[in-house]
Each structure stands twice: as C-alpha cells, then as structure tokens.
Amino acid sequence: MHAQIRIGDSAVMLVDEMPEWGALGPKSLKGSPVTIHLYVDDADAFIARAVKAGAKVTMPVDDMFWGDRYGRIEDPFGHHWSVGTHVRDVSMDEMQQAMRQMTG
C-alpha cells in the first residue's frame, strides 16, 4: 500500500496514485507547486544517478552565486527535486552584487 524512505533523519511516506482513495500524483494534477530540496555530497553524481533511474533534468547542475553546485530534476512520477552541494561560503555583499548583475 505504501513505502517509506529515509532522507537523513526524516521519513517520507510514498504511495502509488490511487484515485479511489484521493491519492493523485503531479501528472494527474497537471503539476505541483512543491520542490523537494536535498543537500548531498556530490550533486553532479546524484543527478547523473537519478537520470539513469528515469529522472529528467530540468536545470543542469552548475555553480551558483550563493556558493552551491545546484541543479533540478523531475522524477518519473512528476515530482520536482532540487539538489545542492555547498562548495564555498559567499558573503552577503557578494550575493547581493551577483543578484544585481542578474537583474541587469
């Protein structure tokens, strides 16, 4: 009827789509506003492994202005995941300058 996975010290309950019980997935609902974010040791390797298991890259892993290597995927069931690996500390001034450059 369901499964449970552990992410760190947290448990996440999973169930197949069962409309008769009101359990609908993102594909039936035409999307989801939820993104699950994970910090991992190696974002590149994590996303490569997810793609081999059927995930689709929605944002390739890249170095981000806030100091993480970061990317996003959609799993085969339509759930969105973001994945990050912290690679460097960035000061608030550096972050604000990078954000200003992005907005022109």
Short mmCIF file of C-alpha atoms in Angstrom, two decimals:
data_model
loop_
_atom_site.label_atom_id
_atom_site.label_comp_id
_atom_site.label_asym_id
_atom_site.label_seq_id
_atom_site.Cartn_x
_atom_site.Cartn_y
_atom_site.Cartn_z
CA MET A 1 0.00 0.00 0.00
CA HIS A 2 2.84 2.41 0.72
CA ALA A 3 6.58 2.75 1.23
CA GLN A 4 8.77 4.80 3.50
CA ILE A 5 12.17 6.24 2.66
CA ARG A 6 14.60 7.93 4.99
CA ILE A 7 16.39 11.12 3.99
CA GLY A 8 18.85 11.90 6.74
CA ASP A 9 16.88 11.62 9.96
CA SER A 10 13.49 12.21 8.30
CA ALA A 11 10.94 9.74 6.98
CA VAL A 12 8.94 10.35 3.80
CA MET A 13 5.87 8.23 3.07
CA LEU A 14 5.18 7.30 -0.55
CA VAL A 15 2.16 5.73 -2.23
CA ASP A 16 1.23 4.91 -5.81
CA GLU A 17 -1.50 7.00 -7.31
CA MET A 18 -4.88 5.66 -6.13
CA PRO A 19 -7.73 7.93 -7.29
CA GLU A 20 -10.29 5.89 -5.36
CA TRP A 21 -8.50 6.96 -2.15
CA GLY A 22 -7.90 10.55 -3.27
CA ALA A 23 -4.20 9.96 -3.86
CA LEU A 24 -3.28 11.79 -7.08
CA GLY A 25 0.21 12.47 -8.36
CA PRO A 26 1.59 15.59 -10.04
CA LYS A 27 0.94 14.25 -13.54
CA SER A 28 -2.80 13.78 -12.87
CA LEU A 29 -2.93 17.18 -11.17
CA LYS A 30 -1.07 18.77 -14.11
CA GLY A 31 1.86 19.77 -11.93
CA SER A 32 2.83 20.51 -8.37
CA PRO A 33 3.94 23.67 -6.58
CA VAL A 34 6.27 21.57 -4.39
CA THR A 35 10.00 21.07 -4.88
CA ILE A 36 11.89 18.79 -2.51
CA HIS A 37 15.43 20.06 -1.89
CA LEU A 38 18.30 17.81 -0.83
CA TYR A 39 21.85 18.72 0.14
CA VAL A 40 24.13 15.89 -0.99
CA ASP A 41 27.87 15.19 -1.07
CA ASP A 42 28.06 15.34 -4.90
CA ALA A 43 25.18 16.99 -6.80
CA ASP A 44 26.62 16.02 -10.19
CA ALA A 45 26.83 12.32 -9.31
CA PHE A 46 23.43 12.37 -7.60
CA ILE A 47 21.67 13.85 -10.63
CA ALA A 48 23.51 11.51 -13.03
CA ARG A 49 22.28 8.55 -10.95
CA ALA A 50 18.73 9.95 -10.93
CA VAL A 51 18.76 10.35 -14.72
CA LYS A 52 19.85 6.70 -15.10
CA ALA A 53 16.83 5.80 -12.94
CA GLY A 54 14.44 7.74 -15.22
CA ALA A 55 14.54 11.35 -13.97
CA LYS A 56 14.59 14.29 -16.39
CA VAL A 57 16.97 17.22 -15.87
CA THR A 58 15.02 20.48 -15.68
CA MET A 59 18.04 22.61 -14.72
CA PRO A 60 21.58 21.30 -15.30
CA VAL A 61 23.95 21.31 -12.33
CA ASP A 62 26.06 24.47 -12.24
CA ASP A 63 27.92 26.68 -9.78
CA MET A 64 25.51 29.18 -8.22
CA PHE A 65 26.16 32.67 -6.86
CA TRP A 66 25.17 31.60 -3.35
CA GLY A 67 28.03 29.06 -3.17
CA ASP A 68 26.35 25.78 -4.11
CA ARG A 69 26.57 23.44 -7.09
CA TYR A 70 22.88 23.16 -7.80
CA GLY A 71 20.53 21.53 -10.28
CA ARG A 72 16.92 20.38 -10.62
CA ILE A 73 15.22 17.23 -11.86
CA GLU A 74 11.73 15.84 -12.34
CA ASP A 75 11.28 12.21 -11.34
CA PRO A 76 9.25 9.75 -13.47
CA PHE A 77 6.14 10.44 -11.34
CA GLY A 78 6.28 14.21 -11.92
CA HIS A 79 7.79 15.26 -8.58
CA HIS A 80 10.31 18.09 -8.67
CA TRP A 81 13.61 17.85 -6.81
CA SER A 82 16.43 20.35 -6.39
CA VAL A 83 19.87 19.11 -5.38
CA GLY A 84 22.77 21.09 -3.98
CA THR A 85 26.31 20.62 -2.76
CA HIS A 86 27.81 23.51 -0.82
CA VAL A 87 31.21 24.34 -2.36
CA ARG A 88 32.09 27.77 -1.00
CA ASP A 89 30.96 30.36 1.50
CA VAL A 90 29.75 33.62 -0.05
CA SER A 91 29.36 36.91 1.79
CA MET A 92 26.03 38.74 1.72
CA ASP A 93 27.72 41.56 -0.26
CA GLU A 94 28.91 39.09 -2.92
CA MET A 95 25.43 37.54 -3.14
CA GLN A 96 23.70 40.91 -3.49
CA GLN A 97 26.16 42.01 -6.18
CA ALA A 98 25.60 38.78 -8.13
CA MET A 99 21.79 39.22 -7.85
CA ARG A 100 22.06 42.81 -9.14
CA GLN A 101 24.07 41.58 -12.13
CA MET A 102 21.37 39.01 -12.90
CA THR A 103 18.60 41.61 -12.96
CA GLY A 104 20.58 43.98 -15.14
#
